[in-house]
XYZ file of N, CA and C in Angstrom:
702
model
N 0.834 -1.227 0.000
C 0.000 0.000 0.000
C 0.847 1.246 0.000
N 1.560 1.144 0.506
C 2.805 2.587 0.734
C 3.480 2.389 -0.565
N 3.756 1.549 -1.382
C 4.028 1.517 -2.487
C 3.480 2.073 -3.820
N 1.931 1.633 -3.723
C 1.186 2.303 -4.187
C 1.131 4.030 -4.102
N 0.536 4.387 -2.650
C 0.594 5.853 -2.454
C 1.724 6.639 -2.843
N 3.204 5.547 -2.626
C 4.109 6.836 -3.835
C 4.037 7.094 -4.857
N 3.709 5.971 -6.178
C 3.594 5.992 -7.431
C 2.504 7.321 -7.211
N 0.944 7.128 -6.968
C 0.167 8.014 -7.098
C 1.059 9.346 -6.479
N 1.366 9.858 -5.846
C 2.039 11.191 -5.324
C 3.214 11.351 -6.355
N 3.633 10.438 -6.922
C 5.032 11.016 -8.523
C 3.924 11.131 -9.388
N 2.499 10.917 -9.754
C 1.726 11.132 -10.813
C 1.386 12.575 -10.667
N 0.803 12.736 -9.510
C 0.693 14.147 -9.219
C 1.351 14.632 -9.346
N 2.579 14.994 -8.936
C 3.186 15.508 -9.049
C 3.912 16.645 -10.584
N 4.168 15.296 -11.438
C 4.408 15.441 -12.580
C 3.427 15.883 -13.320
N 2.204 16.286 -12.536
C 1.086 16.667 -13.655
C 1.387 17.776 -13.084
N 1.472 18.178 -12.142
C 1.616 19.711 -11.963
C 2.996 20.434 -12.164
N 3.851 19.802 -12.720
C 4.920 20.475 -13.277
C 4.804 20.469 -14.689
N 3.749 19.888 -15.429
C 3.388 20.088 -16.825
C 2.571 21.351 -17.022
N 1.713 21.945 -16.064
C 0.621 22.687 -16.365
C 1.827 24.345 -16.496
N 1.401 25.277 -17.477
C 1.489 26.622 -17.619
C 1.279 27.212 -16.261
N 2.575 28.030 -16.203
C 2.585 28.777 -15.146
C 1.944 30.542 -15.632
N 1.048 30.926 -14.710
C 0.692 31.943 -15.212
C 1.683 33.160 -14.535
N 1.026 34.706 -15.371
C 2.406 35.422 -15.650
C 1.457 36.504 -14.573
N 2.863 36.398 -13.964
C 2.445 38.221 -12.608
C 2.368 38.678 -13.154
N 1.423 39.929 -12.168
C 1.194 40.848 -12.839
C 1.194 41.555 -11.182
N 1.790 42.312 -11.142
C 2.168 43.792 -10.201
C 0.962 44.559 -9.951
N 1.275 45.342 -9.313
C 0.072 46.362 -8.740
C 0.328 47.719 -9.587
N -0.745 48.325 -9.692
C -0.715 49.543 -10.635
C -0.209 49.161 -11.956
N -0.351 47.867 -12.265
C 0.413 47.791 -13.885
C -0.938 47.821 -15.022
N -1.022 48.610 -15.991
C -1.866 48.677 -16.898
C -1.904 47.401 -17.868
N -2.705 46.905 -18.208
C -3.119 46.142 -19.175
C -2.627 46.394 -20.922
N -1.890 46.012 -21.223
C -1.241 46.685 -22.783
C -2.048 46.085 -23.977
N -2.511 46.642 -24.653
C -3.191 46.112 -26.093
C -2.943 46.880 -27.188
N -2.785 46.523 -28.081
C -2.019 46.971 -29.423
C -2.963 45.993 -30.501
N -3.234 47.588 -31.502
C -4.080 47.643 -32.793
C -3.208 47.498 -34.060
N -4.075 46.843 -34.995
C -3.169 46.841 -36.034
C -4.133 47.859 -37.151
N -3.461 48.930 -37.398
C -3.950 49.926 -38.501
C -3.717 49.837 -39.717
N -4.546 50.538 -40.724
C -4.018 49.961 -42.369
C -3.884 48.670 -42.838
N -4.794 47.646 -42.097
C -4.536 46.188 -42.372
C -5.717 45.566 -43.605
N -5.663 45.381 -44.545
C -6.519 45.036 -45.319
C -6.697 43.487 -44.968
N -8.166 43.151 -44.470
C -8.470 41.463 -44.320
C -8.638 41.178 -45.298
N -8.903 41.257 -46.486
C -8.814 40.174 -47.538
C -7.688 39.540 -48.149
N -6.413 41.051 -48.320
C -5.163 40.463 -48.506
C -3.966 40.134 -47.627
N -4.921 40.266 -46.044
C -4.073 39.486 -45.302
C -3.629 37.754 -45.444
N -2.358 37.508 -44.858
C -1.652 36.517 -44.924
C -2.630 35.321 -44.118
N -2.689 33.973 -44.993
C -3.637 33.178 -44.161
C -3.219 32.259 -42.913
N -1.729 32.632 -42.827
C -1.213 31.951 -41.797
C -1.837 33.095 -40.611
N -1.934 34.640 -40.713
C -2.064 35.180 -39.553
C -3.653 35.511 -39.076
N -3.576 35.473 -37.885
C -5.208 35.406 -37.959
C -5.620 36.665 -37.293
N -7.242 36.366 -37.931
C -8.117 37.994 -38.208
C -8.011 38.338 -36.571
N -7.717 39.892 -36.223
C -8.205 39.836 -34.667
C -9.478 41.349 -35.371
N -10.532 40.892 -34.636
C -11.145 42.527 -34.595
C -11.513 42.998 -33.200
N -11.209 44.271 -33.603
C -11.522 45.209 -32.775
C -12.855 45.680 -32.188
N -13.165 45.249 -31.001
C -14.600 45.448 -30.686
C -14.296 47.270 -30.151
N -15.958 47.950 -30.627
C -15.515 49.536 -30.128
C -15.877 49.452 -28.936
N -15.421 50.187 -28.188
C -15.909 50.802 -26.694
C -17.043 51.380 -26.665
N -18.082 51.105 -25.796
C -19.080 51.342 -25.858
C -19.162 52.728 -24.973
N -19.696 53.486 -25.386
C -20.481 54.867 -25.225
C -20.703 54.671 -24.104
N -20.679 55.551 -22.885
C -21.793 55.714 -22.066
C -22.951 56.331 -22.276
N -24.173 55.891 -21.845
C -25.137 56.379 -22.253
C -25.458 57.832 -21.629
N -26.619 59.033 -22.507
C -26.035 60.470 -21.860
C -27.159 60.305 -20.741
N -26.680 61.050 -19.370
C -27.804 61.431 -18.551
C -29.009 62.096 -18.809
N -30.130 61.728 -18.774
C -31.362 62.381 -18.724
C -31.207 63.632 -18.071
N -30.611 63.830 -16.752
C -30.922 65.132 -16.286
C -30.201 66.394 -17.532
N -28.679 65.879 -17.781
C -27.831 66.768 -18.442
C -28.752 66.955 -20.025
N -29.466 65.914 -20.364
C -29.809 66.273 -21.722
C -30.852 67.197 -21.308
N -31.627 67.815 -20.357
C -33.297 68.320 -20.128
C -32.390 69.914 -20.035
N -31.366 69.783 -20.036
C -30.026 71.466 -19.883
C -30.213 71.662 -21.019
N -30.923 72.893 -20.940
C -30.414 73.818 -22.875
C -28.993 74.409 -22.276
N -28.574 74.574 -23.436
C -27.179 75.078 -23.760
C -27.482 76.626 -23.274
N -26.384 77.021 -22.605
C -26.079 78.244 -22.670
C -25.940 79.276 -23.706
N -26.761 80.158 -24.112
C -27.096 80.958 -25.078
C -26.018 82.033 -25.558
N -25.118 82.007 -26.646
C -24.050 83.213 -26.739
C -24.613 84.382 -26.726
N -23.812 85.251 -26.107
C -24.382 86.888 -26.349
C -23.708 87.438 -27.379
N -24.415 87.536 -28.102
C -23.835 88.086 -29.454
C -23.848 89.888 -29.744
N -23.122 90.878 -29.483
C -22.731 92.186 -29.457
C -23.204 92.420 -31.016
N -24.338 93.114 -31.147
C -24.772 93.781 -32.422
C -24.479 94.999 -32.303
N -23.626 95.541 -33.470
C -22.987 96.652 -33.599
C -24.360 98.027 -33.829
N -24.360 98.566 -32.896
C -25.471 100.184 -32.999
C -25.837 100.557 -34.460
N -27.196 100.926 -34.614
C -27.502 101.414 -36.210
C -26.988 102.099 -36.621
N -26.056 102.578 -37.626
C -25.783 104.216 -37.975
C -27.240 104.852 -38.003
N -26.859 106.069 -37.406
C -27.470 107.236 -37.341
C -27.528 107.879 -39.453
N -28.944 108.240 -39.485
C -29.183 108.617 -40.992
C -28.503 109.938 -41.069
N -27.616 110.103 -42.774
C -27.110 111.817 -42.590
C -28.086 112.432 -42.550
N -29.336 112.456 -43.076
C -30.275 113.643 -43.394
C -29.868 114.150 -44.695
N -30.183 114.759 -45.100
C -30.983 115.831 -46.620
C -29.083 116.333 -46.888
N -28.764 115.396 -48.170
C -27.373 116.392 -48.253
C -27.388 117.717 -48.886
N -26.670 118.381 -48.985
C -27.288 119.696 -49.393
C -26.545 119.822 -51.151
N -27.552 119.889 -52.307
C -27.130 120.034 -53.372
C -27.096 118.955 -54.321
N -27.195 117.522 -53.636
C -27.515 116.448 -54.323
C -29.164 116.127 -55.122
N -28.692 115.660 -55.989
C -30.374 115.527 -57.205
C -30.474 114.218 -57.256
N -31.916 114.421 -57.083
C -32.396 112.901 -57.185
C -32.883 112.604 -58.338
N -32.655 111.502 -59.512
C -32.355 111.216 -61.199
C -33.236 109.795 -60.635
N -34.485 110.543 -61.686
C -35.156 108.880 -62.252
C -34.244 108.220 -62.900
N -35.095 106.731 -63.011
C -34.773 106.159 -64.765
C -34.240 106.268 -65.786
N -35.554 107.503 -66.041
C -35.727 108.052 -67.098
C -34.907 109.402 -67.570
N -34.621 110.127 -66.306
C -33.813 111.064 -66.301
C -32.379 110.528 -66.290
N -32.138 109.664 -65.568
C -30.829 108.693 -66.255
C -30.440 108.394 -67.682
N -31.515 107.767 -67.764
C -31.759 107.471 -69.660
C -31.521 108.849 -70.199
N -32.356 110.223 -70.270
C -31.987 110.889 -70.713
C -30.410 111.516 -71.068
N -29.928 111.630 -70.025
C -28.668 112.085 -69.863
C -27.691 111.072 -70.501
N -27.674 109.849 -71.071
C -26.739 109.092 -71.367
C -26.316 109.587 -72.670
N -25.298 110.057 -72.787
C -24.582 111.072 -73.981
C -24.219 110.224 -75.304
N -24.131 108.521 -75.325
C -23.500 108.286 -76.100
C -25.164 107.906 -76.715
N -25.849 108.099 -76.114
C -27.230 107.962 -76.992
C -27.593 108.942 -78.309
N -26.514 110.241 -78.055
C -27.423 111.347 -78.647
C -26.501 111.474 -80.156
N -27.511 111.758 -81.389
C -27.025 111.760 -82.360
C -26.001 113.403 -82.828
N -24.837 112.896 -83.112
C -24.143 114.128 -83.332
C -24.710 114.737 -84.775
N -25.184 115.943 -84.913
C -25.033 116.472 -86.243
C -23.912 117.488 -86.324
N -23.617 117.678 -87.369
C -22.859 118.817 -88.322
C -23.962 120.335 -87.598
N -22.648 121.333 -87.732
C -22.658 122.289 -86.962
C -23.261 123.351 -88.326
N -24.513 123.920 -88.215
C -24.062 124.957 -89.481
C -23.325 126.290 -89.650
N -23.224 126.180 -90.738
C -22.574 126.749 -91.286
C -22.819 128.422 -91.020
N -22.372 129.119 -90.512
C -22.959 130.801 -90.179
C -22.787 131.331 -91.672
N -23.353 132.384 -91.362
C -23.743 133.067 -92.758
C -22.590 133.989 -93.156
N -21.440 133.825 -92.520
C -20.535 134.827 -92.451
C -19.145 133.727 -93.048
N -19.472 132.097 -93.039
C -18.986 131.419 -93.729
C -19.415 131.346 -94.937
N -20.157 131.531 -95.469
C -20.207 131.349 -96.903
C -19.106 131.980 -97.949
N -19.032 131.451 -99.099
C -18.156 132.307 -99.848
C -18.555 133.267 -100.941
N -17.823 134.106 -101.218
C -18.243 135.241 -101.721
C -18.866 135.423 -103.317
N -18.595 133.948 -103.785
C -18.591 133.483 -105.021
C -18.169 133.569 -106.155
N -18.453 134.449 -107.177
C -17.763 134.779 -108.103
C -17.341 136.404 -108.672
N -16.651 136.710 -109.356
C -16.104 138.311 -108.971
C -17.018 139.152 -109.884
N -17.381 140.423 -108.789
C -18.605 141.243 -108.959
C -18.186 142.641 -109.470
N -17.019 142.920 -109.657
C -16.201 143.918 -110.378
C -16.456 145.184 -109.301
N -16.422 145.108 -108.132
C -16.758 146.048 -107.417
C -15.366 146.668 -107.045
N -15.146 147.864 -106.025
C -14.389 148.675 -105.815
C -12.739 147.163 -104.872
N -12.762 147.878 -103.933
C -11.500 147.380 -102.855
C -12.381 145.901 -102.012
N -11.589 145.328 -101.524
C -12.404 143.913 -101.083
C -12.035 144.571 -99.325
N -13.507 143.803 -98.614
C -12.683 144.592 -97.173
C -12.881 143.062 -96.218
N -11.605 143.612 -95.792
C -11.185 142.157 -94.658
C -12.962 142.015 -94.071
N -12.668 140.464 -93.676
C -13.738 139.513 -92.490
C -12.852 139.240 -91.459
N -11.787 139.590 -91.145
C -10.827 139.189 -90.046
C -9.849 139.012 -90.439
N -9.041 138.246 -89.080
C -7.269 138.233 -89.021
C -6.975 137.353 -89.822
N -5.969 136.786 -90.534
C -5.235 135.612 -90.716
C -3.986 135.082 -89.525
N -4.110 133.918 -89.947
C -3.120 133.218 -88.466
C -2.082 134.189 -88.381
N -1.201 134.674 -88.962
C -0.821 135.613 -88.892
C -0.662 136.867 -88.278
N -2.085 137.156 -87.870
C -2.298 138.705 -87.914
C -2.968 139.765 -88.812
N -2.596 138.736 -89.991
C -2.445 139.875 -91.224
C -4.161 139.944 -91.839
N -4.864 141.027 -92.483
C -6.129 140.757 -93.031
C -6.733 139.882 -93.352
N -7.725 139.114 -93.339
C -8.255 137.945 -94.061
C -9.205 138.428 -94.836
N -9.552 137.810 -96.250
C -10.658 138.410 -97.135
C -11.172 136.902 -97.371
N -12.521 136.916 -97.433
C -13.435 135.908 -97.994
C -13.086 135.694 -99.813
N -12.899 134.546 -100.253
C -12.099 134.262 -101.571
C -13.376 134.059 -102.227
N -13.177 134.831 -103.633
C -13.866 134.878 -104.521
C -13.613 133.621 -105.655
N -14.348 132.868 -106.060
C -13.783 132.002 -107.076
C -13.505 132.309 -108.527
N -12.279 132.093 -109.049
C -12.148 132.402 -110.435
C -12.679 131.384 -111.003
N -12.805 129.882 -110.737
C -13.174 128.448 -111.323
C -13.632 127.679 -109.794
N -15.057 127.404 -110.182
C -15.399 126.162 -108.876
C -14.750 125.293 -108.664
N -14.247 124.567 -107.968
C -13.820 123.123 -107.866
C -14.687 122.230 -108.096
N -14.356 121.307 -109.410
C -15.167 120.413 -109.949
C -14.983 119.151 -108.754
N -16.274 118.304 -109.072
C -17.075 117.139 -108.280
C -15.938 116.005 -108.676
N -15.266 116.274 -109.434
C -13.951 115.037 -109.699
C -12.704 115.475 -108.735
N -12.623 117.163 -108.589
C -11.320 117.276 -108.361
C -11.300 117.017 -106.650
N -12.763 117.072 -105.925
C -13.232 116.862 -105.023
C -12.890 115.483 -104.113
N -13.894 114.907 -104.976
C -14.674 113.670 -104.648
C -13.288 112.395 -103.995
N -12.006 112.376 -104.362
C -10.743 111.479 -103.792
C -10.755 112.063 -102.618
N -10.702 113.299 -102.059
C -10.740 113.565 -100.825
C -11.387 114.094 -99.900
N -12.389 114.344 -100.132
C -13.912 114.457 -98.583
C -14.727 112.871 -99.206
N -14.063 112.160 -99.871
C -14.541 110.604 -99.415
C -14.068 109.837 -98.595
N -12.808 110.435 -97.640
C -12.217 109.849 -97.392
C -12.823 110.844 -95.249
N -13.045 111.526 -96.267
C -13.825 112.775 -94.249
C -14.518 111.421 -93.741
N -14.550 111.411 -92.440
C -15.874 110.793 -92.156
C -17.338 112.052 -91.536
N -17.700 112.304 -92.621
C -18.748 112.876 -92.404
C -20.145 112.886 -92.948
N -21.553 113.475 -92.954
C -22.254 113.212 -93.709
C -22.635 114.757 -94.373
N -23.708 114.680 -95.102
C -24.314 115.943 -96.199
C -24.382 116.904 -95.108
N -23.807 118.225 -95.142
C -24.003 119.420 -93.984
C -22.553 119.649 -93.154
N -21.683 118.678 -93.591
C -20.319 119.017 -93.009
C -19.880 120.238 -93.912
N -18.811 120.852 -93.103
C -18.392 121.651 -93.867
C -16.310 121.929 -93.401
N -15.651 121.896 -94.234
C -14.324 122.494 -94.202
C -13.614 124.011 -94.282
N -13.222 124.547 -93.563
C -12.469 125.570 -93.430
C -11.122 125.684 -93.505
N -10.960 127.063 -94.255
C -9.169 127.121 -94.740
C -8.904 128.451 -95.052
N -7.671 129.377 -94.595
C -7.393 130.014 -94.764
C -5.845 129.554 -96.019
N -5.833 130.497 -97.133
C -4.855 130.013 -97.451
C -4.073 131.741 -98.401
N -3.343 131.771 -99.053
C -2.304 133.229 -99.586
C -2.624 132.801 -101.146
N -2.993 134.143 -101.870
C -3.062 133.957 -102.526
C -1.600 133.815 -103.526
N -1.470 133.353 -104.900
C -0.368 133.368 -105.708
C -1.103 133.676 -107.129
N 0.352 133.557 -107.888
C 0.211 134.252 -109.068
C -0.864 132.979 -109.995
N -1.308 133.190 -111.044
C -2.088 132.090 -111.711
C -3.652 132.053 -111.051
N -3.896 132.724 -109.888
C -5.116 132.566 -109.093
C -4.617 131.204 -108.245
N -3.893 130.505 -107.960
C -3.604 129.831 -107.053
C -3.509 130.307 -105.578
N -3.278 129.195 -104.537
C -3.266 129.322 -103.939
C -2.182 128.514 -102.817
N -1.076 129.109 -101.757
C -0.274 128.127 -100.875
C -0.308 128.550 -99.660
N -0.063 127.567 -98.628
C 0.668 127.611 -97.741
C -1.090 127.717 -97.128
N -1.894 126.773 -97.047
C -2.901 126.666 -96.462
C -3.071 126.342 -94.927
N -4.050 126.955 -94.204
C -4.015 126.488 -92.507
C -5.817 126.047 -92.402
N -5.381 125.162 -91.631
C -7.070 124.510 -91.035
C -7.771 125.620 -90.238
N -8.708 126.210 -90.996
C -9.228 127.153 -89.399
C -10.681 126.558 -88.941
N -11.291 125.855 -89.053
C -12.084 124.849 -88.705
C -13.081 123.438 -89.806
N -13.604 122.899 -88.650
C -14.141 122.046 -89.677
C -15.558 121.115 -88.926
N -16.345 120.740 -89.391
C -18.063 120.278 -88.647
C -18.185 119.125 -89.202
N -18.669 117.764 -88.550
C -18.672 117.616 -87.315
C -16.655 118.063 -87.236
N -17.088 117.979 -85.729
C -15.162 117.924 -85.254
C -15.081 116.428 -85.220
N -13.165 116.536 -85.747
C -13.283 115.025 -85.496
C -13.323 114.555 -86.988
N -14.003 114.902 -87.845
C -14.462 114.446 -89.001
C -13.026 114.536 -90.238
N -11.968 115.512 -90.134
C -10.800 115.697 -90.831
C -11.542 116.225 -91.888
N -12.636 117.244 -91.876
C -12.847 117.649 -93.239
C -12.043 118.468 -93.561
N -11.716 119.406 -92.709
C -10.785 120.540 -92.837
C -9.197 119.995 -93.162
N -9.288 118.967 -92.618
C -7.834 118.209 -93.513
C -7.850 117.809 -94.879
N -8.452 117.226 -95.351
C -9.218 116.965 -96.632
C -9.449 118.095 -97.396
N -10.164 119.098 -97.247
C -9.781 120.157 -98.074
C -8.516 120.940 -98.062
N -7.862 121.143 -96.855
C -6.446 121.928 -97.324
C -5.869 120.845 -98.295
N -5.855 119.197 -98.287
C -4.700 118.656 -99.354
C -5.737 118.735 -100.734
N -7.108 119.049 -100.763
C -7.124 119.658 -101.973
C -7.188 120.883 -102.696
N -6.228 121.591 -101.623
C -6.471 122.973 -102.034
C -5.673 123.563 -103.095
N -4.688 122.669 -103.869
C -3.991 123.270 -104.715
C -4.282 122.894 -106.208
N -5.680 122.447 -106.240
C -6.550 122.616 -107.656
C -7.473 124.268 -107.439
N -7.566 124.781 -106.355
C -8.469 125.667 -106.141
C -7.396 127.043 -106.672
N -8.306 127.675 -107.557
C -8.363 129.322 -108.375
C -9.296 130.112 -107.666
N -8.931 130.820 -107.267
C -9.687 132.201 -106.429
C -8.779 133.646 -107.433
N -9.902 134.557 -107.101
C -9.288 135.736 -107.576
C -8.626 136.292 -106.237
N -7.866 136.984 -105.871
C -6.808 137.840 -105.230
C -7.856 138.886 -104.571
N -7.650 139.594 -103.282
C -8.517 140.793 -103.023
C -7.741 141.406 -103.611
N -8.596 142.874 -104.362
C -8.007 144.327 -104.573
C -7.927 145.260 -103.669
N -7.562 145.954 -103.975
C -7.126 147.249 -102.903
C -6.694 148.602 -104.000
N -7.506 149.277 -104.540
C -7.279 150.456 -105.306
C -7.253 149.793 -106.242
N -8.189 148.272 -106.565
C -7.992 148.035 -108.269
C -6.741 147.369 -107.982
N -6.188 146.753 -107.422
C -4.724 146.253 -107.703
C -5.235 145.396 -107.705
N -4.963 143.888 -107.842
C -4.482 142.162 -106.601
C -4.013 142.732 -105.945
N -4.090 141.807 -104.905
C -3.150 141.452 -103.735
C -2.920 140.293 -103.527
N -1.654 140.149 -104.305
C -1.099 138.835 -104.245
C -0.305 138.360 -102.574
N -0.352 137.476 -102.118
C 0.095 137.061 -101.325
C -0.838 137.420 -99.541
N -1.885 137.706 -100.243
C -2.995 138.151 -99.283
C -3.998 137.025 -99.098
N -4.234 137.122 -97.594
C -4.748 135.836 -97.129
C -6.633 135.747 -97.430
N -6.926 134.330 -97.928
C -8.330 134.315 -98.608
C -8.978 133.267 -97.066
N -10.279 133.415 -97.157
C -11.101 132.083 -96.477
C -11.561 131.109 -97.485
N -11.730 129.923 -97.447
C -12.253 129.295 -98.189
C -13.438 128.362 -97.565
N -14.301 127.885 -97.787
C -14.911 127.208 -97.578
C -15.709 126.104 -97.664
N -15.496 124.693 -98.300
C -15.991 123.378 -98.915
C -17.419 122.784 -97.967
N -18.238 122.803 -98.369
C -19.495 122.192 -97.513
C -19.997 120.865 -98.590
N -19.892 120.033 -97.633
C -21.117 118.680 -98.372
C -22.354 118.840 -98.838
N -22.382 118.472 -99.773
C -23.941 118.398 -100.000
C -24.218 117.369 -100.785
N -25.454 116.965 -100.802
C -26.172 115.770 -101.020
C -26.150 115.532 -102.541
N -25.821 114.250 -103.272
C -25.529 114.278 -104.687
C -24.278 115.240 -105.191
């Protein structure tokens, strides 16, 4: 029997030197767990196995704290401006008075012609010619009498080229010369402005024949004439 009871006490024994010894664990020691991030399970390796991550569960919210409205911000609204009142001198513009005033609406015409532009036409055999004003100069100006009109050919290459319509008109002072010619021409205006009529007729001013003013029956050669070219229709 004592033979027996040792065998059984080496069985025991040896079973309890087979079993896993478990692992201390200290006081105040935290529990360590480690996640694996960026892990794709489908093309994970099939030797390693799936762990998932259960989430932490929420505490649920208190009834009393949810029945709390939130504390309301005070929000600082900046004071109304004060109105200026009535400025003094400012106009108040409809629409329509808007509309009116829009300048690029309004059609420009040609300026006419004063009656003091016209030309003197053709020579009336009268006494001395008497100035209409200065020339750039200074010197007398006489309104030019025509010895020969300027023909519709000698014309027509250059006020086709004006931008203007029927009622424009060109201005030119120019000296008279020998032959009834005429040189040394100056722009003294031209309608609409802008239009270069008055350019256009000085470069055709050296087909133009005027007679000369007299003075006791003489010419006066080298005495300054007006001239004047106006559009007209046909």
């Amino acid at each position: 029997m004592i033979l027996a009871l040792a065998v059984e006490l080496l069985l025991l024994l040896a079973l309890l030197t087979l079993a896993p010894r478990p692992v201390p664990r200290f006081k105040g020691q935290a529990e360590k767990t480690f996640e694996l991030a960026n892990v794709d399970a489908d093309n994970a390796p099939a030797t390693k196995s799936r762990s998932r991550v259960q989430p932490h569960a929420k505490a649920a919210p208190n009834p009393a704290d949810r029945a709390k409205p939130a504390p309301a911000r005070a929000e600082s609204q900046p004071p109304a401006p004060e109105p200026l009142g009535e400025i003094p001198g400012l106009l108040h513009l409809s629409r329509e008075d808007y509309a009116a005033s829009d300048i690029g609406k309004i059609k420009r015409a040609p300026a006419a012609a004063p009656a003091e532009l016209a030309d003197a036409g053709g020579p009336d055999g009268s006494g001395d010619s008497a100035p209409i004003g200065n020339a750039p100069n200074g010197e007398p100006l006489y309104a030019a009498e025509w010895f020969r009109r300027p023909r519709d050919a000698e014309l027509s290459p250059y006020l086709a080229k004006a931008r203007a319509a029927p009622g424009g008109w060109g201005l030119i002072a120019c000296q008279t010369a020998p032959r009834y010619r005429v040189e040394n021409c100056q722009i003294l205006g031209e309608s609409p402005a802008g239009s270069s009529l008055g350019y256009q007729v000085r470069e055709a001013a050296w087909q133009f024949q005027v007679l000369p003013p007299r003075k006791g029956g003489k010419p006066l050669i080298g005495a300054w004439v007006r001239i004047l070219i106006t559009l007209r229709e046909g």
